[in-house]
Every structure is written in structure tokens, then in C-alpha cells.
CSV table of C-alpha atoms in Angstrom, one decimal:
chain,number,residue,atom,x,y,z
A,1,UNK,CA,-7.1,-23.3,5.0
A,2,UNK,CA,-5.9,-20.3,7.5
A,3,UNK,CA,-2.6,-20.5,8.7
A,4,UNK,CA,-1.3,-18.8,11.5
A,5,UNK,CA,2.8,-17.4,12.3
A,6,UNK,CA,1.7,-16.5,15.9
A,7,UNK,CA,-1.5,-17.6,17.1
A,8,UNK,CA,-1.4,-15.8,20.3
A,9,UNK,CA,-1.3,-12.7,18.9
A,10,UNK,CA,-3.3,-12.9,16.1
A,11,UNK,CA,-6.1,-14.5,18.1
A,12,UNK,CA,-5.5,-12.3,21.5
A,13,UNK,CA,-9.2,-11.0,23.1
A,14,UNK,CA,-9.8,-7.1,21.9
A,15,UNK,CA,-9.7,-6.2,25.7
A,16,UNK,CA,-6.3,-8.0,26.2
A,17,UNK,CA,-4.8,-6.4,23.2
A,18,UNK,CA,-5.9,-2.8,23.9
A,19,UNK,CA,-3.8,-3.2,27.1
A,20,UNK,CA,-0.9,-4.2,25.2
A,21,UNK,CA,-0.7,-1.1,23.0
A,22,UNK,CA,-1.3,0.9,26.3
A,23,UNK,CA,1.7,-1.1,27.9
A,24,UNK,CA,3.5,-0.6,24.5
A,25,UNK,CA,2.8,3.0,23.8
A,26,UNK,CA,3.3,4.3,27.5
A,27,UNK,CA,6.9,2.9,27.3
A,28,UNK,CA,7.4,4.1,24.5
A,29,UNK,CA,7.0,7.4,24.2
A,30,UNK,CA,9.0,7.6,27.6
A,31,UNK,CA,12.0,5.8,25.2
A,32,UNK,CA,11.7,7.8,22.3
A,33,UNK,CA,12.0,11.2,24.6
A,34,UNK,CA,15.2,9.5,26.0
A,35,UNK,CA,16.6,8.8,22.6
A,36,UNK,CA,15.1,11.1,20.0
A,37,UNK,CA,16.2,14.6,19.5
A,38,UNK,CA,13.5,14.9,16.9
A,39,UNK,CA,10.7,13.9,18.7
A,40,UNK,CA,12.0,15.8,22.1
A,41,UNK,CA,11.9,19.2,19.9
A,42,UNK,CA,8.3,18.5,18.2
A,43,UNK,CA,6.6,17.6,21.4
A,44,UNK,CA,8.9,21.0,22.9
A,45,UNK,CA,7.4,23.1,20.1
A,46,UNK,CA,4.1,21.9,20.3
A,47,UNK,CA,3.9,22.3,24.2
A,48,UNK,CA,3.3,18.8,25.1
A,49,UNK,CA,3.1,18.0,29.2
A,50,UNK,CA,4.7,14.2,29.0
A,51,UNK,CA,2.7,14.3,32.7
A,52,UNK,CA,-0.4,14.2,31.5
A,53,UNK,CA,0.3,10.8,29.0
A,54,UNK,CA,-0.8,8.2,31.0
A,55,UNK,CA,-3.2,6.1,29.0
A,56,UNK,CA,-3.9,5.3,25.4
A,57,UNK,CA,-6.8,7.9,25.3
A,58,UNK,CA,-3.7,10.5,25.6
A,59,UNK,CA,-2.3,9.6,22.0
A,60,UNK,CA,-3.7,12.6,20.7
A,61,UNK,CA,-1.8,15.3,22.9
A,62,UNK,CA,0.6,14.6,20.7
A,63,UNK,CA,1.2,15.9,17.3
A,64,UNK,CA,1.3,14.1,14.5
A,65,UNK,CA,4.3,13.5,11.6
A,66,UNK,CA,4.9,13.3,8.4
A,67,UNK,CA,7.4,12.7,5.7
A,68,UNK,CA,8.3,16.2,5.6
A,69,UNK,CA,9.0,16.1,9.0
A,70,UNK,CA,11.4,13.7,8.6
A,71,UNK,CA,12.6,15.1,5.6
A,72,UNK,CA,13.3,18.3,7.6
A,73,UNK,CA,14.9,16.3,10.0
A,74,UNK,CA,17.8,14.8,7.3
A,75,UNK,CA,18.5,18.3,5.8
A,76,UNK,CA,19.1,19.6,9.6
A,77,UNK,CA,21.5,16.4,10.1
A,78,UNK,CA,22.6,15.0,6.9
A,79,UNK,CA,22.9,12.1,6.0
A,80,UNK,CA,20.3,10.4,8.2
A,81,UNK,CA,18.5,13.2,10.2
A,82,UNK,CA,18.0,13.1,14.4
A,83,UNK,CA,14.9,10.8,13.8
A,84,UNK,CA,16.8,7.1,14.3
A,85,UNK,CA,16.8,5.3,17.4
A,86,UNK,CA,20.6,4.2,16.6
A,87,UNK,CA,23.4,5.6,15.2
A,88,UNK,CA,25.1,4.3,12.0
A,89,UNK,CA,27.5,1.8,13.6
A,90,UNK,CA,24.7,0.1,15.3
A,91,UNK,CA,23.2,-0.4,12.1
A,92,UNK,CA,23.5,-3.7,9.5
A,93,UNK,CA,21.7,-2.4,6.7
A,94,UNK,CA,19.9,0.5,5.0
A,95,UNK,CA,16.6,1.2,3.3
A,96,UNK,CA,14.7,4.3,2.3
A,97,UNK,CA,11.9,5.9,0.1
A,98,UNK,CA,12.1,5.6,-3.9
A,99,UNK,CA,12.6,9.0,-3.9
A,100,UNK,CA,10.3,10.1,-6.6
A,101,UNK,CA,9.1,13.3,-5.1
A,102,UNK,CA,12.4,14.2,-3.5
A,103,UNK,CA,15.2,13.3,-2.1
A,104,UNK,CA,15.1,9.8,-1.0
A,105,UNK,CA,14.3,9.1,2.7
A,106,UNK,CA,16.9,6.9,4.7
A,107,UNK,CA,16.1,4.6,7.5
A,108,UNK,CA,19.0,2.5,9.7
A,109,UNK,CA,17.9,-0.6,10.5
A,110,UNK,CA,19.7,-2.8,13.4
A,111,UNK,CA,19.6,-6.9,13.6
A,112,UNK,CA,17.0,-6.5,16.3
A,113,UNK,CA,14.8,-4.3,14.1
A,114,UNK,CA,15.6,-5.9,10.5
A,115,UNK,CA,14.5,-9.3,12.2
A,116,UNK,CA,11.3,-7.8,13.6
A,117,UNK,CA,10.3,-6.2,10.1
A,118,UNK,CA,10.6,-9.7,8.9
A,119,UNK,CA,8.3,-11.4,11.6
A,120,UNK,CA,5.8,-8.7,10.7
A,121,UNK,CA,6.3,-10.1,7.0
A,122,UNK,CA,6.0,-13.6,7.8
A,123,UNK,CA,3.0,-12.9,9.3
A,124,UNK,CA,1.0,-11.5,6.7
A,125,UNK,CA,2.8,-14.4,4.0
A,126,UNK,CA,2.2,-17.3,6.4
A,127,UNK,CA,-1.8,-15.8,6.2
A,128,UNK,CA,-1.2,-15.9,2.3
A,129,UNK,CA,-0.5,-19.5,2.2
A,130,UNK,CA,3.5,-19.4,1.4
A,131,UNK,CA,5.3,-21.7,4.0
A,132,UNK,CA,8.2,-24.2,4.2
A,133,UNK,CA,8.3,-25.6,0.5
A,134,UNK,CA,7.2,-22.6,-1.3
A,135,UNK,CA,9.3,-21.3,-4.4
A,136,UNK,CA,9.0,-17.0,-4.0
A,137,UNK,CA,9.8,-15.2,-7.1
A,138,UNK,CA,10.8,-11.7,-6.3
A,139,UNK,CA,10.7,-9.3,-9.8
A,140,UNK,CA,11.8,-6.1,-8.1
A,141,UNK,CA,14.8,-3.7,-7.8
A,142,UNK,CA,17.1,-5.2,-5.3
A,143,UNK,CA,18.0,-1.2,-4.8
A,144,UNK,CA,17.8,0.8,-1.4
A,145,UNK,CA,14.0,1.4,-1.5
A,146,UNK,CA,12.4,-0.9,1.5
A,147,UNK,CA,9.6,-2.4,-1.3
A,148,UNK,CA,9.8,-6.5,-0.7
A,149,UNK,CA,13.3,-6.3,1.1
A,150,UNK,CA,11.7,-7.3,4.3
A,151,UNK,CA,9.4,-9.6,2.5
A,152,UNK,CA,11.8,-11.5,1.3
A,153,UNK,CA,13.8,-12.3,4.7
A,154,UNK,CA,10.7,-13.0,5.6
A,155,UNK,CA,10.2,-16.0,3.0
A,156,UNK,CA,13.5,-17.2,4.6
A,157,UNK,CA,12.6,-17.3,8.2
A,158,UNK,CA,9.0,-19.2,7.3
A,159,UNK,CA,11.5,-21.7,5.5
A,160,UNK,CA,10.1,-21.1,2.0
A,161,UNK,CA,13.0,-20.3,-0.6
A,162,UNK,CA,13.8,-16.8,-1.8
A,163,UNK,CA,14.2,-16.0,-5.6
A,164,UNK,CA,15.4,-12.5,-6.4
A,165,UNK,CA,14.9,-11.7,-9.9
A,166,UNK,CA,16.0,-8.4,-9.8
A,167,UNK,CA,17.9,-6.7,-13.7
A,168,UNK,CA,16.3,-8.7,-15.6
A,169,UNK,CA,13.6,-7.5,-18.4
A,170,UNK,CA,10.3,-8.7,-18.3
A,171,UNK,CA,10.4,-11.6,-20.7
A,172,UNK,CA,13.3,-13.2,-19.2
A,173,UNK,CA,11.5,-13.5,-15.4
A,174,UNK,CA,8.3,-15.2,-17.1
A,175,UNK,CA,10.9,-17.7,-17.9
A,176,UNK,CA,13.0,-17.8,-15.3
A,177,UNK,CA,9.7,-18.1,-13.2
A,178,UNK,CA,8.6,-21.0,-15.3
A,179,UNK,CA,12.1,-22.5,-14.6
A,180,UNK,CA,12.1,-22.6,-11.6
A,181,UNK,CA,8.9,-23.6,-10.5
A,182,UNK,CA,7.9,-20.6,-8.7
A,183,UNK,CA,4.9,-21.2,-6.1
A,184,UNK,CA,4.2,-17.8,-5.3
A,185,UNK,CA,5.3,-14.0,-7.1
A,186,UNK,CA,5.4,-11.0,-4.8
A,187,UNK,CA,5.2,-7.8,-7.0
A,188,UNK,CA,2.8,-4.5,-7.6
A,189,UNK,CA,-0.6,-5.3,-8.5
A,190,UNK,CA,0.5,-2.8,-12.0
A,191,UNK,CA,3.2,-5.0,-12.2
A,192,UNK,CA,1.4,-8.7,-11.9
A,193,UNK,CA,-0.6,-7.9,-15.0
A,194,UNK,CA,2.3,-7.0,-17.0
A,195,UNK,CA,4.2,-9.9,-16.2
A,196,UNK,CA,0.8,-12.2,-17.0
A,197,UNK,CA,0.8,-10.0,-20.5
A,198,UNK,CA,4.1,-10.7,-21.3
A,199,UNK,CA,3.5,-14.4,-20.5
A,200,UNK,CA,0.4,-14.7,-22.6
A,201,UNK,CA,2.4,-13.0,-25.5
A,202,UNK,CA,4.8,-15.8,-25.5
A,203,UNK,CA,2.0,-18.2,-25.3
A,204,UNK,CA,2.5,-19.1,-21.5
A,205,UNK,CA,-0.8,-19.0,-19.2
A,206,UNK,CA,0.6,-18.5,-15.8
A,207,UNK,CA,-2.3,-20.1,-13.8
A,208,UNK,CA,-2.3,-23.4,-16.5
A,209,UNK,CA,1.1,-23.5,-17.2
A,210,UNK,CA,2.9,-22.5,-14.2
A,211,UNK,CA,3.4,-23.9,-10.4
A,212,UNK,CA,1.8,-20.3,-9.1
A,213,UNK,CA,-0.8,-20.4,-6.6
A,214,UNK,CA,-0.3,-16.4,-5.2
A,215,UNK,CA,0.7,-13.6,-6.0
A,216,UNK,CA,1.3,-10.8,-3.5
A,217,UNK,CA,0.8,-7.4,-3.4
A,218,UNK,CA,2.5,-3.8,-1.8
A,219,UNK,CA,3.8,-0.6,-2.5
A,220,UNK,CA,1.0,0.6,-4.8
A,221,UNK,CA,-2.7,0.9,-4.2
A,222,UNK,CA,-5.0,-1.9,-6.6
A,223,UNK,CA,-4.3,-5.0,-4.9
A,224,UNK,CA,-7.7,-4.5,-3.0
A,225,UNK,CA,-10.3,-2.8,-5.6
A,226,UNK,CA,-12.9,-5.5,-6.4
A,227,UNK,CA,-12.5,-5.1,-10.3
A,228,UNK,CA,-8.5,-5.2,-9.9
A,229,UNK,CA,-8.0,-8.3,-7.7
A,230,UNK,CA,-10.4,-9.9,-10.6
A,231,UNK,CA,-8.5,-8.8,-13.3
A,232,UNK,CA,-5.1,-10.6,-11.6
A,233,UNK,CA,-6.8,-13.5,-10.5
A,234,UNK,CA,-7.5,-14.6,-14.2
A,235,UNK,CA,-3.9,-15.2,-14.8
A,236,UNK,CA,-3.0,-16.2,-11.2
A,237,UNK,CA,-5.0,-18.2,-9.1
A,238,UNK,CA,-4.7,-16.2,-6.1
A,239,UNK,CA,-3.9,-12.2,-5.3
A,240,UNK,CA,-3.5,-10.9,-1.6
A,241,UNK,CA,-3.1,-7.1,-0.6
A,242,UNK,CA,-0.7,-5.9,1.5
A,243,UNK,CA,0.0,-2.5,2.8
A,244,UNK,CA,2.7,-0.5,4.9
A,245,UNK,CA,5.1,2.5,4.5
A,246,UNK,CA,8.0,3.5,4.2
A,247,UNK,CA,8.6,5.0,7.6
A,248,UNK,CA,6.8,1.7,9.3
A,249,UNK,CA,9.6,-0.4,7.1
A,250,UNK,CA,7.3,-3.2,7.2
A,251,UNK,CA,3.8,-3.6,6.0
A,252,UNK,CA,1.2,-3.0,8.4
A,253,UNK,CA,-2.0,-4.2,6.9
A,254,UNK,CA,-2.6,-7.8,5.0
A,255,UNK,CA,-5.0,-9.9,3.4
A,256,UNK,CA,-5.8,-13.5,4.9
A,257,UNK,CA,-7.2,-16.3,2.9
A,258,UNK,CA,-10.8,-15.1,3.4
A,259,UNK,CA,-9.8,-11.5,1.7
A,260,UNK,CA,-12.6,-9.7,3.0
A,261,UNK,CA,-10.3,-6.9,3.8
A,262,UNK,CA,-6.8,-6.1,5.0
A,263,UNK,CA,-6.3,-6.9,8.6
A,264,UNK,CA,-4.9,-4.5,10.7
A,265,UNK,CA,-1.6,-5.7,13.0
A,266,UNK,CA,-3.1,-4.6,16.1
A,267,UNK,CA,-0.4,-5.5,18.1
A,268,UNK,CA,2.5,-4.0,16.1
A,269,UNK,CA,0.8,-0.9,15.2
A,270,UNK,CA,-1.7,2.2,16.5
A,271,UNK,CA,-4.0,2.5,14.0
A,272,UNK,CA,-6.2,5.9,13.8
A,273,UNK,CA,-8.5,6.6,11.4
A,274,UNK,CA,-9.0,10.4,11.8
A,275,UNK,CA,-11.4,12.9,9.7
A,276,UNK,CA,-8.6,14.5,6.7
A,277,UNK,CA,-10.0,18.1,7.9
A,278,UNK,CA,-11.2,17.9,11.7
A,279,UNK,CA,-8.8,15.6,12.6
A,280,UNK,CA,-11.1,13.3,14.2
A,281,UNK,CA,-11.4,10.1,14.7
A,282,UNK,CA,-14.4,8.9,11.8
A,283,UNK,CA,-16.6,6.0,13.0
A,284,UNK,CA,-16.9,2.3,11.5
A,285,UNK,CA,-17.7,2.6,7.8
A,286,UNK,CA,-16.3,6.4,7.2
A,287,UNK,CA,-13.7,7.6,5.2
A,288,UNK,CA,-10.4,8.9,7.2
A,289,UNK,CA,-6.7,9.1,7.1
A,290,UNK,CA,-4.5,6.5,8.3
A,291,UNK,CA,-2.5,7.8,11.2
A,292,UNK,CA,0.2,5.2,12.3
A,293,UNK,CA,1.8,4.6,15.3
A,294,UNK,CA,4.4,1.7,15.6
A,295,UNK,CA,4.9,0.1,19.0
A,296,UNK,CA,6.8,-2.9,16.9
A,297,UNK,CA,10.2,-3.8,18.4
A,298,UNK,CA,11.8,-1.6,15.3
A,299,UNK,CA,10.4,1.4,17.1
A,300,UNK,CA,12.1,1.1,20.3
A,301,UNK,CA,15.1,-0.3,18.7
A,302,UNK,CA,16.1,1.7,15.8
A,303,UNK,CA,13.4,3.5,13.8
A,304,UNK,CA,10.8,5.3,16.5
A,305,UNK,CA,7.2,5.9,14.3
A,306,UNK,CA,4.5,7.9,16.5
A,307,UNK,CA,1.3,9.5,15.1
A,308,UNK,CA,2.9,9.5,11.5
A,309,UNK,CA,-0.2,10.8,8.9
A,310,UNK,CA,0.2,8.5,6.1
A,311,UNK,CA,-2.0,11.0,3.7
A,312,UNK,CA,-3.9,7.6,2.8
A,313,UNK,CA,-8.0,7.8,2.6
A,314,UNK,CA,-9.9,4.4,3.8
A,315,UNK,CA,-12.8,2.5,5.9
A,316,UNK,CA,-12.6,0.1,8.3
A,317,UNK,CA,-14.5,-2.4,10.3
A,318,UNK,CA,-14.3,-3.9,14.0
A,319,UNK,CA,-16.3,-7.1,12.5
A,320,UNK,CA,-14.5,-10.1,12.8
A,321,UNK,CA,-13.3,-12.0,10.4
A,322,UNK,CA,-14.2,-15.7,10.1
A,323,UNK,CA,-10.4,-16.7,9.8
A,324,UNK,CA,-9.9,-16.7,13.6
A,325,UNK,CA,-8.4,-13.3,13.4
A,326,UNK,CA,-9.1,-10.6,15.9
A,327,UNK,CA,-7.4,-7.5,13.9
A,328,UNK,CA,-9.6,-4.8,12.9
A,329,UNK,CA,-10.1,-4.5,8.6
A,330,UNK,CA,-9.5,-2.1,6.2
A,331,UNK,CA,-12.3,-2.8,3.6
A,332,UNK,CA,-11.1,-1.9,0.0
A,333,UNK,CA,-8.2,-1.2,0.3
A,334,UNK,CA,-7.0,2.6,0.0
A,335,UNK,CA,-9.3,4.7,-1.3
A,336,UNK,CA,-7.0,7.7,-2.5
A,337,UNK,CA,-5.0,10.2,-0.4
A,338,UNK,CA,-5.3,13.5,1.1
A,339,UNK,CA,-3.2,15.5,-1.5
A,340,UNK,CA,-4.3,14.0,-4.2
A,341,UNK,CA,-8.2,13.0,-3.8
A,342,UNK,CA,-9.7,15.6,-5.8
A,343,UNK,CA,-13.4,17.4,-6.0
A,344,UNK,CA,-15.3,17.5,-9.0
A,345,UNK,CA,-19.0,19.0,-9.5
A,346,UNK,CA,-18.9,18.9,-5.2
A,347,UNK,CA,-18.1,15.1,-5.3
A,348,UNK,CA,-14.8,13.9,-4.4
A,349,UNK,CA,-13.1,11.8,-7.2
A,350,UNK,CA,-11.5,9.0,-5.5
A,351,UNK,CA,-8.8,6.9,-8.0
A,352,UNK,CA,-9.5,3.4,-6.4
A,353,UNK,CA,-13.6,3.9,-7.5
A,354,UNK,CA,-12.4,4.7,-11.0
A,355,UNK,CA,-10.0,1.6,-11.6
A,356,UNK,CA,-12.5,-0.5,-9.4
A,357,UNK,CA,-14.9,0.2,-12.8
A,358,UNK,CA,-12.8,0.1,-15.5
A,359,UNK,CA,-11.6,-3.0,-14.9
A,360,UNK,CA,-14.6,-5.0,-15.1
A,361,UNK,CA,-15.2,-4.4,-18.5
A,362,UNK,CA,-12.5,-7.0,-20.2
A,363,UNK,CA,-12.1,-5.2,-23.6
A,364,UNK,CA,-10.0,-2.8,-22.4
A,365,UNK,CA,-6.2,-2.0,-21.3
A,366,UNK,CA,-4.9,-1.9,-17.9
A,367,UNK,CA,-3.7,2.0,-18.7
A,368,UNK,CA,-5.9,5.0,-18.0
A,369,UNK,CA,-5.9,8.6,-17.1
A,370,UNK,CA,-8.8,11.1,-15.4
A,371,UNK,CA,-8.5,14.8,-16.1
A,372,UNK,CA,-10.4,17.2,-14.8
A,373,UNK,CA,-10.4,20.8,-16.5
A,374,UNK,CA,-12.5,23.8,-15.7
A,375,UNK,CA,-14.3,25.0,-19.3
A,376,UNK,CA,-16.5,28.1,-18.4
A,377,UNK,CA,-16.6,28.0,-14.8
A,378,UNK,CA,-17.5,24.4,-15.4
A,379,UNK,CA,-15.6,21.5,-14.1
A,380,UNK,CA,-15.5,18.3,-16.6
A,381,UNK,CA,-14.1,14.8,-16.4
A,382,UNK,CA,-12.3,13.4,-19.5
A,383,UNK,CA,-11.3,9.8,-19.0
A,384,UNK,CA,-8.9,8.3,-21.2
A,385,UNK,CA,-8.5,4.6,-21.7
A,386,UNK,CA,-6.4,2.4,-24.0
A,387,UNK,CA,-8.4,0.0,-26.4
A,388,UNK,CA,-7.6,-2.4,-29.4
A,389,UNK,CA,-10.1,-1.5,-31.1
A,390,UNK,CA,-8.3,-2.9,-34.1
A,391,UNK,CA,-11.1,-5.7,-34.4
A,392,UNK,CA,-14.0,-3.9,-33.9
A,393,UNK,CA,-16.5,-2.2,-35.5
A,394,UNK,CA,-16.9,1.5,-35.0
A,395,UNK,CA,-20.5,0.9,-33.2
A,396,UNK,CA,-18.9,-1.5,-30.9
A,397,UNK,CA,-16.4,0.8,-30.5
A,398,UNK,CA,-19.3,3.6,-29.3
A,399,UNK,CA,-21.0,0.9,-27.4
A,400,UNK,CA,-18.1,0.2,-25.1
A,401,UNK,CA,-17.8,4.1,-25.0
A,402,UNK,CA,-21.4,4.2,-23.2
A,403,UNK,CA,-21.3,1.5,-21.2
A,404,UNK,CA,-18.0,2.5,-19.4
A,405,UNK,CA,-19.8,6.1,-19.1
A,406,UNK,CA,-22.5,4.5,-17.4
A,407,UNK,CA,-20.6,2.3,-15.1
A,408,UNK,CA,-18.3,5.4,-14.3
A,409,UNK,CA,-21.6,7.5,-14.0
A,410,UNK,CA,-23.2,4.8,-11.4
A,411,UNK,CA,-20.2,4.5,-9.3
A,412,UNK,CA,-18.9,7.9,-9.3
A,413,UNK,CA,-22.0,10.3,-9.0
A,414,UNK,CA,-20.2,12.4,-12.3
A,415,UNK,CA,-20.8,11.7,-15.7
A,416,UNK,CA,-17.6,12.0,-17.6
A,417,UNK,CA,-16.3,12.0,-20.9
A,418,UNK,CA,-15.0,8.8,-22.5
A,419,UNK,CA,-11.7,9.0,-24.7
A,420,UNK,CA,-10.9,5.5,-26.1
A,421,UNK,CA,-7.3,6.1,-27.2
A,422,UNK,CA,-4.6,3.3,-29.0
A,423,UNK,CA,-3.0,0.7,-27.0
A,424,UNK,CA,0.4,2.2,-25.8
A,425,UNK,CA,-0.3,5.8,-26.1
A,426,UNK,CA,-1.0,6.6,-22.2
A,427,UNK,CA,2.0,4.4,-21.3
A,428,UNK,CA,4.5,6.2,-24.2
A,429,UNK,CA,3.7,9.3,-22.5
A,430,UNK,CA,5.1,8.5,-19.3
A,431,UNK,CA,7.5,6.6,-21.2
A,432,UNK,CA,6.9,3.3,-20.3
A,433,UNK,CA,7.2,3.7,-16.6
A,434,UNK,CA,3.9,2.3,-14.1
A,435,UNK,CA,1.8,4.9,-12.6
A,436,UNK,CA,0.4,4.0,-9.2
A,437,UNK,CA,-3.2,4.4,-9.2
A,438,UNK,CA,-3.5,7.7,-6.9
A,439,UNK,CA,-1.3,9.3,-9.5
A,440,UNK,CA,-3.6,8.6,-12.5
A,441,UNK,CA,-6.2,11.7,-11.8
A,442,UNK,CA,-4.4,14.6,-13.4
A,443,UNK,CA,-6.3,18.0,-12.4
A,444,UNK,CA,-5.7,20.9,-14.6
A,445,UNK,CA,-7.7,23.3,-13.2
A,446,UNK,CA,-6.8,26.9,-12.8
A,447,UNK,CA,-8.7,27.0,-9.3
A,448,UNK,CA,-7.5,25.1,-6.2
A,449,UNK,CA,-9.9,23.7,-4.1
């Protein structure tokens, strides 16, 4: 059944929506120019005349951003940079980046804006099914990184109940989930299968023995590949993708009940889908980079987002979508990102495609790895993959070797090399800890390209 948290907007007419992210965007660059030193001094440096912005055509006079602008920002003005909206007595609470490729990003928040990231949350959950009644189990670290924070108020304001299950090991949440009942889990799609492992290991079927009906996805790429969501759904009864960063503080793309891609909060958000290299905007059905402006009350408030690249690779769609919806689509998910996607043999090697494949065949492990080396001027594509292959015999063992080189030679336009290694051994190198899916083609070529 589709559910709805604000029909107006979710339903509004194309035409009378464009002319609220005019409205939107018109006021608020004219804010942020007011307010922001940061944004003042880009638009200074890159010569912008503020004159000549006077419709929503004009977005791209302006530059765009990116994390490293912001980071720049925070080093110039420690300890939260010149590009808030507020100042740190105006704020009630604090989130930021995880930090895993620097130091971590921090973003003020004020009641105003902290209660808008959770209508944007609410939105995309009420979509999912969870409303009043529903039991939420939360599995993350309750730590300074955004993740499910807004998520979770968000479970509050539908009326639903909030269950953090934060420092605890794995075991113990499969039964405090069971104890409680939980309805619905919000967690990485990475992370959903290892919790569903864990259970199995202790002879608990989540979708048999369990009161889950969802589970919901952010913060890593999966939740969307065909093969993935497949995977999940055979312990859960239901997976949803969501999507959104750091710098947006709220997720900005979700899956309804139809999950025929993630819809796009067109009246929250600028979305631009522009060629990685041209800077372009790509036309329905091509690949692009997300570019994201935020003309949600959190932008005027506290945290002002405009024309922020994301580095994120994906396709969408103007078709509608037969919940009612009018949002545009992002159809499967993200493909890879713009620093990472890599070329092999002239084809670019997108992660997404890979773990979309693997994970139809049901023999094998949820960990992988892609490397690409360059052997005599040659480039060549090893992937690893973990197997039990404790009960099989060695030709099964070379069968599932050549039909996963087919499959990856079908979908990818490369044939690689298959390297069926132990259960374990992929995850002991990185010691145990999840790698997102853009993170699992390692390139260890000499040549950059």
C-alpha cells in the first residue's frame, strides 16, 4: 500500500514544483550571500554577477563545491569553518563526516534545521511502510557521524518507537532484536547481511522467526543493485534504498513501496545530473554526477548546500512512478564515483555492475575484491571472491569459477580472472572492518588514467 507523509508535495504537478525550486533557490542564494563568508568569497573568486541570477536556468553561473572546499573552509576557521548558517550558540546539536579520509567534517545543526532533516526522513520511512506502531531497531554507532541520527528522530515524529542498539556486538542485537519485537532495522546494506549471518548461525531466520517486515538502507552504495537487494530480501522480507550526504544532513533520495528506483525529493533538493568531464547536464538514461543543491529549510537556517558535486555516478528517469509520486528516479542506485570508477581495456569498471553479478550466484560470500594490474602494457582484472568450498568437489569448484567469469564477462564487457579464495580471508585483511562497495576495485597500475 503507498503511504504518504505530505501528499501535497509529493504529489505537486512538475510545472508547479519547478516554480518552487525557482522561488526557493532565488531566495536563497540572495540569503546565503547575506550570511556566508564562504560562499561570498567563491562566487568573488569565480567572478559571479549575483545580477544576472534571476531564474533557475542561472544555477550554473555558479560554481560548484565540494568536500574539500569545506574542508578548506574548517582549517581557515577552526573548529567549524565560515560555511554554517549559525554560529555555535545557535546550535543544539552536532554531526559530521566519519572521517575516514581526513579529518572529520562538522556541521551545526539548529532546532529549525534538525527538525527539518527529520521531516525529510519521515518522508522517505513513511514511503517504506514504518508508521505509528512500528518497532525500529537502530544497529549503528550512536557517535558524531550524521549516518541514521536524523532517521531515527524521524521514527519519533511518525510515532513509531526508536530502538538504539548502539555498543553492542553483533550477536547480542540479533537478540535484542528478537526481544523486542523489532518491525523494521535501519542499517548498511553490508551490514543487513551480516546481522542475517549471524542470526542464521545461531539458528534464528529473521524473516520466519522475527516480527521484521523492512529493512532500510543508507550510507553505503548496495541497497539498490538488483543482485544485492535479492540477496537481503532472503533473510528480510523487505529492503529499501536510501541515499543522501553528509553535507545535505539528510537523505535526499528514497525508495517507495514499488522500488523501481530511488525518488528524488524534488522539493527539498536541486538535483543535476551533469557529464563527470564536460560538466554538462547528461539526458534521461545517461550516466552523470550528482550535483546537489539544498533549498530544504536546513539550508537557509543553519547549513547552506549549493551546487555541492557529490563525486557519485548514476541515471535517472522523469517517468512516473505508479505510487502517486511525481519525484524524478534514480534507477539503480549509484553506479560508482568519479575518483574511483576506473578504466580497464577502454571500458569503465563500475563497482555496483560487479556486486550486481556476484551476488546472484548463492554459493558464494558477500566479500570480494577487483584488482586491476598492468602486466606488459596490458591491463588485467583479477577478481577475488570468498567461497566454502569445503563441501565441494574440485570440478564444482572450477565450474562456479566459469560461470561467475561469464556472468562478469556478460555484464562487464572484460573478461577477468576468477580467484576463489577461503571464507574470511578478504575480510582478515582489512581486519574485519566493511568495505563500502566503491572501495572494493583496488587499481594497482603504474599508469594513471
Amino acid at each position: 500500500m503507498d503511504r504518504y507523509w505530505n501528499p501535497y508535495l509529493e504529489m505537486m504537478s512538475p510545472q508547479e514544483r519547478r516554480r518552487l525550486q525557482e522561488t526557493r533557490f532565488l531566495e536563497l542564494v540572495r540569503h546565503t550571500v547575506r550570511r556566508s563568508d564562504f560562499y561570498r568569497r567563491k562566487y568573488q573568486e569565480a567572478g559571479v554577477d549575483l545580477d544576472k541570477i534571476r531564474s533557475l536556468d542561472d544555477i550554473r553561473r555558479l560554481p560548484t563545491v565540494d568536500k574539500n572546499d569545506f574542508r578548506d573552509s574548517q582549517l581557515r576557521k577552526p573548529p567549524y569553518g565560515d560555511y554554517t548558517g549559525i554560529e555555535v550558540d545557535q546550535a543544539i546539536t552536532l554531526h559530521g563526516s566519519g572521517g575516514t579520509t581526513g579529518k572529520p567534517m562538522l556541521y551545526l545543526d539548529s532546532r529549525t534545521s534538525w527538525e527539518a532533516v527529520a521531516d525529510i526522513w519521515a518522508t522517505s520511512l513513511v514511503a517504506q511502510g514504518v508508521g505509528p506502531g512500528s518497532r525500529v531497531f537502530f544497529p549503528f554507532a550512536y557517535s558524531t557521524f550524521v549516518g541514521y541520527w536524523g532517521a531515527h528522530y524521524a521514527v519519533e515524529k511518525i510515532g513509531a518507537v526508536a530502538i538504539p542498539a548502539g555498543g553492542f556486538d553483533t550477536a547480542t542485537r540479533v537478540k535484542m532484536l528478537v526481544d523486542v519485537d523489532a518491525t523494521n532495522v535501519i542499517a548498511m546494506p553490508s551490514y543487513c547481511l551480516v546481522l542475517a549471518q549471524t542470526a542464521e548461525e545461531m539458528g534464528i531466520h529473521l524473516a520466519r522467526d522475527t516480527q521484521v517486515i523492512g529493512v532500510h538502507h543508507a550510507a553505503e552504495p548496495g541497497g539498490s543493485v538488483p543482485g544485492t537487494k535479492k540477496r537481503i530480501e532472503s533473510y528480510y522480507t523487505n529492503s529499501y534504498d536510501n541515499y543522501g550526504m553528509v553535507e545535505l544532513g539528510a537523505n535526499s533520495l528514497f525508495e517507495c513501496a514499488r522500488k523501481t528506483g530511488m525518488h528524488v525529493l524534488d522539493d527539498q533538493y536541486i538535483l543535476e545530473v551533469l557529464h563527470p568531464e564536460t560538466r554538462e547536464p547528461v539526458k534521461e538514461g545517461e550516466v552523470g554526477e550528482l550535483v546537489w543543491t539544498s533549498i530544504a529549510l536546513r539550508s537557509f537556517d543553519a547549513q547552506p548546500l549549493i551546487r555541492c558535486s557529490s563525486k557519485d555516478l548514476a541515471v535517472y528517469t522523469d517517468e512516473p512512478c505508479a505510487c502517486g509520486r511525481t519525484y524524478r528516479r534514480v534507477i539503480g542506485g549509484i553506479l560508482g564515483r568519479t575518483d574511483t570508477t576506473k578504466k580497464v581495456k577502454g571500458v569503465l569498471l563500475y563497482p555496483s555492475a560487479i556486486e550486481s553479478t556476484l551476488s546472484q550466484f548463492t554459493e558464494i560470500g558477500h566479500e570480494w575484491e577487483a584488482i586491476i594490474n598492468r602486466v606488459e602494457n596490458k591491463d588485467s582484472l583479477t577478481v577475488q571472491i570468498e567461497v566454502d568450498t569445503s563441501q565441494m568437489r574440485q570440478d564444482q569448484v572450477q565450474d562456479l569459477s566459469h560461470r561467475v567469469q561469464r556472468a562478469l564477462r556478460a555484464d562487464l564487457y572484460i573478461t577477468p580472472e576468477i580467484d576463489l579464495v577461503p571464507m574470511g580471508q578478504i575480510a582478515k585483511r582489512y581486519e574485519g572492518v566493511l568495505k563500502p562497495t566503491w572501495k572494493r576495485v583496488v587499481d594497482k597500475r603504474d599508469v594513471a588514467f
